CSV table of C-alpha atoms in Angstrom, one decimal:
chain,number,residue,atom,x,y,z
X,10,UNK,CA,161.0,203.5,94.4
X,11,UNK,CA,157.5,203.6,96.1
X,12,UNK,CA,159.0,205.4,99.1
X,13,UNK,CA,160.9,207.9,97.4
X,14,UNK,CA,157.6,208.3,95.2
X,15,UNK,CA,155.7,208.7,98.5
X,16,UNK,CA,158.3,211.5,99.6
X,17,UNK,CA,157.8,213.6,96.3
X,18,UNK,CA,154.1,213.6,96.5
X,19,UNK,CA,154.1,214.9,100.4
X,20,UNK,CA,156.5,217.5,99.0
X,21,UNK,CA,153.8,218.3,96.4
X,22,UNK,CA,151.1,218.4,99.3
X,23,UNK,CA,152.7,220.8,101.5
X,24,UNK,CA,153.1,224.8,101.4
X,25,UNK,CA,154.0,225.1,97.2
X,26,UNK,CA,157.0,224.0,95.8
X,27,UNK,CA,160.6,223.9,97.6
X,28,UNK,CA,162.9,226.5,95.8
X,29,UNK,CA,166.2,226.3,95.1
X,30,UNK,CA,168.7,228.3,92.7
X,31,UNK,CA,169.9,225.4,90.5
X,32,UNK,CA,169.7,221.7,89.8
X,33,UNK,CA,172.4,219.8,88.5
X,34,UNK,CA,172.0,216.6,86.2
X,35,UNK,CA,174.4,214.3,86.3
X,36,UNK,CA,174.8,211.1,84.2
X,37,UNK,CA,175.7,207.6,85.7
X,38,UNK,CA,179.6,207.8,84.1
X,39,UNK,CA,180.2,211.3,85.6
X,40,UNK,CA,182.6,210.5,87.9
X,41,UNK,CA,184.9,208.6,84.8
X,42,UNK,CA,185.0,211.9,83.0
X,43,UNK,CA,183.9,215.4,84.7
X,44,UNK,CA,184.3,215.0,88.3
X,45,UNK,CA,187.0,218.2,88.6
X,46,UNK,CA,184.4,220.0,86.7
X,47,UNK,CA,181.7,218.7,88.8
X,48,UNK,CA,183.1,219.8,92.2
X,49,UNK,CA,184.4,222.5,90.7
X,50,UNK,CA,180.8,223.6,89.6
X,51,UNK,CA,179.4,222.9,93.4
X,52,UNK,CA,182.7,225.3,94.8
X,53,UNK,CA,181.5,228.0,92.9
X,54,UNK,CA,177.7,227.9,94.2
X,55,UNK,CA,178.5,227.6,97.8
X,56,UNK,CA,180.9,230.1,97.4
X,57,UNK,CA,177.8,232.5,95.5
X,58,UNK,CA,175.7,231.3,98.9
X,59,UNK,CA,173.0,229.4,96.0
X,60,UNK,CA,171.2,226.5,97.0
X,61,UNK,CA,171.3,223.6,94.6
X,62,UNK,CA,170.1,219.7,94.1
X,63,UNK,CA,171.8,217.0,92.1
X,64,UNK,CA,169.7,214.7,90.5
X,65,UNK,CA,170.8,211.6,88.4
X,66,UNK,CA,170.3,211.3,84.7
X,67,UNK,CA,169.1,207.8,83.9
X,68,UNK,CA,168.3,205.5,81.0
X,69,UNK,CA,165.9,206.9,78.5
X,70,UNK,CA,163.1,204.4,79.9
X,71,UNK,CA,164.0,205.9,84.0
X,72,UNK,CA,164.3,209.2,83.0
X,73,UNK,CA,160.7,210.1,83.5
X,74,UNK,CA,161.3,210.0,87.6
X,75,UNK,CA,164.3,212.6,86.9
X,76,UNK,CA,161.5,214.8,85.5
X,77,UNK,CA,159.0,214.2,87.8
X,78,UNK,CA,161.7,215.2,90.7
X,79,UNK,CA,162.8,218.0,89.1
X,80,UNK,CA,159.2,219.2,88.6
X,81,UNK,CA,158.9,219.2,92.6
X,82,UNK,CA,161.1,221.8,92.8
X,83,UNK,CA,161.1,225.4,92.0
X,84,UNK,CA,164.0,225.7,89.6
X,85,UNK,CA,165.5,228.6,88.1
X,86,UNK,CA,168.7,227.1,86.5
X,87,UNK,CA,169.3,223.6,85.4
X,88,UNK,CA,173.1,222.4,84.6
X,89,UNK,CA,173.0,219.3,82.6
X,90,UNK,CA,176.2,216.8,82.0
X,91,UNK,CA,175.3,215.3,78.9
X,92,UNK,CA,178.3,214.0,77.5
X,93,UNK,CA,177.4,210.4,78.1
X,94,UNK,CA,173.6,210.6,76.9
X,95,UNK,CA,172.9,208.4,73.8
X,96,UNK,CA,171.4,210.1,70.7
X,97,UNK,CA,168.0,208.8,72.2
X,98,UNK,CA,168.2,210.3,75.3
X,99,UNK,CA,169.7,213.7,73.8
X,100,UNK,CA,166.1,214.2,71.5
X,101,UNK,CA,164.5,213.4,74.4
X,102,UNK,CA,166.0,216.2,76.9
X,103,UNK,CA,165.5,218.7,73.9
X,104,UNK,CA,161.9,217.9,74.4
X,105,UNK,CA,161.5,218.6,77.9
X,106,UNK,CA,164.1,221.6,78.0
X,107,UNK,CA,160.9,222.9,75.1
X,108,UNK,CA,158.3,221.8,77.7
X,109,UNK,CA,159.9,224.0,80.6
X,110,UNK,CA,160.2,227.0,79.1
X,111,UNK,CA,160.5,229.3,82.5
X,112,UNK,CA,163.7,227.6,83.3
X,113,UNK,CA,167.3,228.4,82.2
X,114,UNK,CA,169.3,225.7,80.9
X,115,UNK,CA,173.1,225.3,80.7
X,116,UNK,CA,173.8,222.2,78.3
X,117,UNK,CA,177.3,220.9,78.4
X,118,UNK,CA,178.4,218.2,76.2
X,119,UNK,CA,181.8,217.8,74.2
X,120,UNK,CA,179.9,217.0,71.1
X,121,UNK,CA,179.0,220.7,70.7
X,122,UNK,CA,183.0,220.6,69.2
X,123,UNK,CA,182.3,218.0,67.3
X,124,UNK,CA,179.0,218.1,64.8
X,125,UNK,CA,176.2,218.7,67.8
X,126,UNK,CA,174.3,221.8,66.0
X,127,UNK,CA,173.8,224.3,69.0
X,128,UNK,CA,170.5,225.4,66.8
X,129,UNK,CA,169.1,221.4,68.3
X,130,UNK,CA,168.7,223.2,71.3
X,131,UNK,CA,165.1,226.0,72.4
X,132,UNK,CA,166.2,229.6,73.3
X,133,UNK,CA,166.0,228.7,77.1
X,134,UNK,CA,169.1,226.9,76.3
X,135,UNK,CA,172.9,227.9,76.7
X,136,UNK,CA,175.4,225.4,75.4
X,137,UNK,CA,178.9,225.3,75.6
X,138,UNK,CA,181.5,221.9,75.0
X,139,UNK,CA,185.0,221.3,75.5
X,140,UNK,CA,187.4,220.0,72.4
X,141,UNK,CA,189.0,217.1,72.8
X,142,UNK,CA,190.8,217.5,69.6
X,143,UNK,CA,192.5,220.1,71.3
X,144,UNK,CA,193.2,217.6,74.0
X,145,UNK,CA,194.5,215.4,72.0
X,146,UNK,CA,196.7,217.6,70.2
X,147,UNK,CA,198.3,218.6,74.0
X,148,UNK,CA,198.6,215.4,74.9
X,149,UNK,CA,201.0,214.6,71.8
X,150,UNK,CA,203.1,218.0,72.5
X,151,UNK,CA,203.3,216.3,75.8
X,152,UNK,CA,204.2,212.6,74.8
X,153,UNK,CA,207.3,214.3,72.7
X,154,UNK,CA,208.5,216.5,76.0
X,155,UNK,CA,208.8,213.7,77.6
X,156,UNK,CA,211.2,212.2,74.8
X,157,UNK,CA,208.8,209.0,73.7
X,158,UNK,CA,208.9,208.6,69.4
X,159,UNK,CA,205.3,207.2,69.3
X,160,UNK,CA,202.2,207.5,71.2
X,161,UNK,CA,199.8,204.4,71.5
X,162,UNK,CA,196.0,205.0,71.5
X,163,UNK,CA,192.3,203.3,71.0
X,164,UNK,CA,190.6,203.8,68.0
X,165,UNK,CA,188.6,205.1,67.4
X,166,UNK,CA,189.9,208.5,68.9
X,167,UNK,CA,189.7,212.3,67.5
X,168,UNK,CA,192.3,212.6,65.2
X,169,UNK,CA,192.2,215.0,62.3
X,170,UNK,CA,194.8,216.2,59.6
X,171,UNK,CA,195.6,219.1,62.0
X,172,UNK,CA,196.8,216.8,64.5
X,173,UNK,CA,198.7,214.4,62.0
X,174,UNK,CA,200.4,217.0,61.2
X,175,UNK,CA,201.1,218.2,64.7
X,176,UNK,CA,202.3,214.6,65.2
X,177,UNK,CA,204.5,214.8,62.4
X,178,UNK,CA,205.9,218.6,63.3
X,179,UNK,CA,206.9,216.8,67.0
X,180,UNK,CA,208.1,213.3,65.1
X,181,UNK,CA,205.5,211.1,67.1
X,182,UNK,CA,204.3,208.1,65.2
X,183,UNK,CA,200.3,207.3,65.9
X,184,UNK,CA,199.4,204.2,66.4
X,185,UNK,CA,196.1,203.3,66.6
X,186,UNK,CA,194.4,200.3,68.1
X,187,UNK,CA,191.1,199.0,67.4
X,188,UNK,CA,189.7,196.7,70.2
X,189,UNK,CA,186.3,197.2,70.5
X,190,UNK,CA,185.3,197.7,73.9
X,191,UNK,CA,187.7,195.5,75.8
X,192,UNK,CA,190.6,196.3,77.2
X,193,UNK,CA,192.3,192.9,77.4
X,194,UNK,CA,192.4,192.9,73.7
X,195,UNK,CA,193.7,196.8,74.1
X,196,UNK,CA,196.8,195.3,76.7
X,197,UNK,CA,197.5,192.5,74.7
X,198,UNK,CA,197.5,194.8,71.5
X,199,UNK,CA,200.5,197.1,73.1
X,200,UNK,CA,202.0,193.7,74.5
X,201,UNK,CA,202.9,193.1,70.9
X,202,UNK,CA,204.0,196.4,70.0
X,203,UNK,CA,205.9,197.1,72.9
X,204,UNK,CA,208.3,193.7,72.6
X,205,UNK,CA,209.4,195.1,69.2
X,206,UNK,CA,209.6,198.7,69.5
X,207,UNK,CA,210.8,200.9,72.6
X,208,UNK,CA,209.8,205.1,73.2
X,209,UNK,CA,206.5,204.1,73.1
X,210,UNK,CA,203.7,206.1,75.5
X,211,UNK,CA,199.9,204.7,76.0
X,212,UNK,CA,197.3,207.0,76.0
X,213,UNK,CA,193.8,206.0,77.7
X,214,UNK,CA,191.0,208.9,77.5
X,215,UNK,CA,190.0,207.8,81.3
X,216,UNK,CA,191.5,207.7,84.5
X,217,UNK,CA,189.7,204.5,86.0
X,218,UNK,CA,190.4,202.4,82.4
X,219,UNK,CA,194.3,203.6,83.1
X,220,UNK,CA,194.2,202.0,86.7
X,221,UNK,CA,192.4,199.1,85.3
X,222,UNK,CA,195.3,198.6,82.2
X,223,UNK,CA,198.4,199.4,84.6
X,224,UNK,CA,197.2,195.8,86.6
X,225,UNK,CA,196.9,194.4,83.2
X,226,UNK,CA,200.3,195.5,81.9
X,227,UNK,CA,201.6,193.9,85.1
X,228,UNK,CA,199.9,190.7,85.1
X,229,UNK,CA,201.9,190.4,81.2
X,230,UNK,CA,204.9,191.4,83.3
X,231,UNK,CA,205.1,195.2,81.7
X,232,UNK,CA,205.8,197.9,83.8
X,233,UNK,CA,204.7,201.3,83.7
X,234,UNK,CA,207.0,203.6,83.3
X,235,UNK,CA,210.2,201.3,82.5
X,236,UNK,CA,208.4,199.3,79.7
X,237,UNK,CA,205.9,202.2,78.3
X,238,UNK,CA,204.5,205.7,79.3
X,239,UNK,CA,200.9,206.0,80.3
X,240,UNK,CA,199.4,209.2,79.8
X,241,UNK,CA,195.1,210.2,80.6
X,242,UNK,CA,193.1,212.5,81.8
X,243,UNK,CA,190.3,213.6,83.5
X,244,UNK,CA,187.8,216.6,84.0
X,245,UNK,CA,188.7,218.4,80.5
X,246,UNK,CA,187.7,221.9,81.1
């Protein structure tokens, strides 16, 4: 830490600040859910010849060196990935996004589609979100193409009367699982379900979790795809 505070303030000694055309912000769980988007994102501004820095997005008590790094540079555009950010840390970016005025912000968060008022944010602010409700509702279209009769999920999970009733237009039967955060209890939930009922697809809302329950299912001796489907995703644009 002392080094890389070192670095910063010979930055801040030199000829002005460094430019560059965007920074990106990037939480610690980015890589579980936006990393198509992600590289996707850094494609597009190599391919637009802009320079850009990626810069992590801490806890609410570490995210006062994010600031002060970002403040090193000359910044045009900022990209932030806040879908993981805790209410806490959400008031607190709204804050700074206010103190930074000269700087256009791009906010994207799923919970735009889902309550987050896009008035929270200052007029130096674009937001945008992704629906996972519409995700969800694919994913059951899916499950039924694929001829399984019920679709296994945790709870809780975005489900609405829209998509009970697009389960019950494609004759899926929900079933959802509370567990908590663990997904032992999650694995030995569908152990039950699947040694009484058969058609029956698992759906996990994150690649690395699904890698993590396949080993489970196997060390229960359940097989993926003979014993159940697995369906997740990743990156929802």
């Amino acid at each position: 830490a002392n080094g890389t505070d070192i670095y910063f303030e010979l930055l801040r000694a030199g000829s002005g600040k460094i430019y560059t055309d965007a920074a990106i912000l990037i939480p610690p769980r980015m890589y579980e859910h936006h990393r198509n988007t992600f590289f996707t994102l850094l494609t597009k501004l190599e391919q637009q010849k802009l320079s850009y820095l990626v810069l992590p997005l801490h806890s609410l008590e570490d995210n006062r060196l994010t600031i002060r790094q970002l403040q090193t540079f000359r910044v045009s555009k900022v990209i932030i990935f806040a879908a993981t950010l805790s209410p806490d840390e959400l008031c607190r970016w709204e804050k700074n996004m206010r103190n930074m005025p000269e700087i256009n912000w791009f906010f994207y968060d799923h919970r735009l589609e889902h309550g987050l008022n896009r008035d929270f944010f200052p007029v130096n602010v674009s937001a945008v979100g992704f629906d996972r409700v519409s995700a969800f509702k694919m994913l059951i279209r899916h499950t039924a193409s694929k001829g399984y009769r019920k679709l296994c999920y945790r709870a809780p999970f975005y489900t609405d009367e829209e998509t009970m009733t697009v389960a019950r237009q494609e004759n899926i039967e929900l079933i959802s699982i509370e567990s908590g955060d663990s997904l032992e209890k999650f694995a030995g939930h569908v152990q039950n379900i699947l040694t009484v009922q058969s058609g029956t697809a698992v759906c996990i809302p994150d690649d690395l979790q699904s890698i993590r329950l396949i080993k489970l299912f196997r060390e229960r001796n359940l097989n993926i795809p003979d014993d159940a489907g697995m369906i997740s995703w990743d990156g929802l644009p």
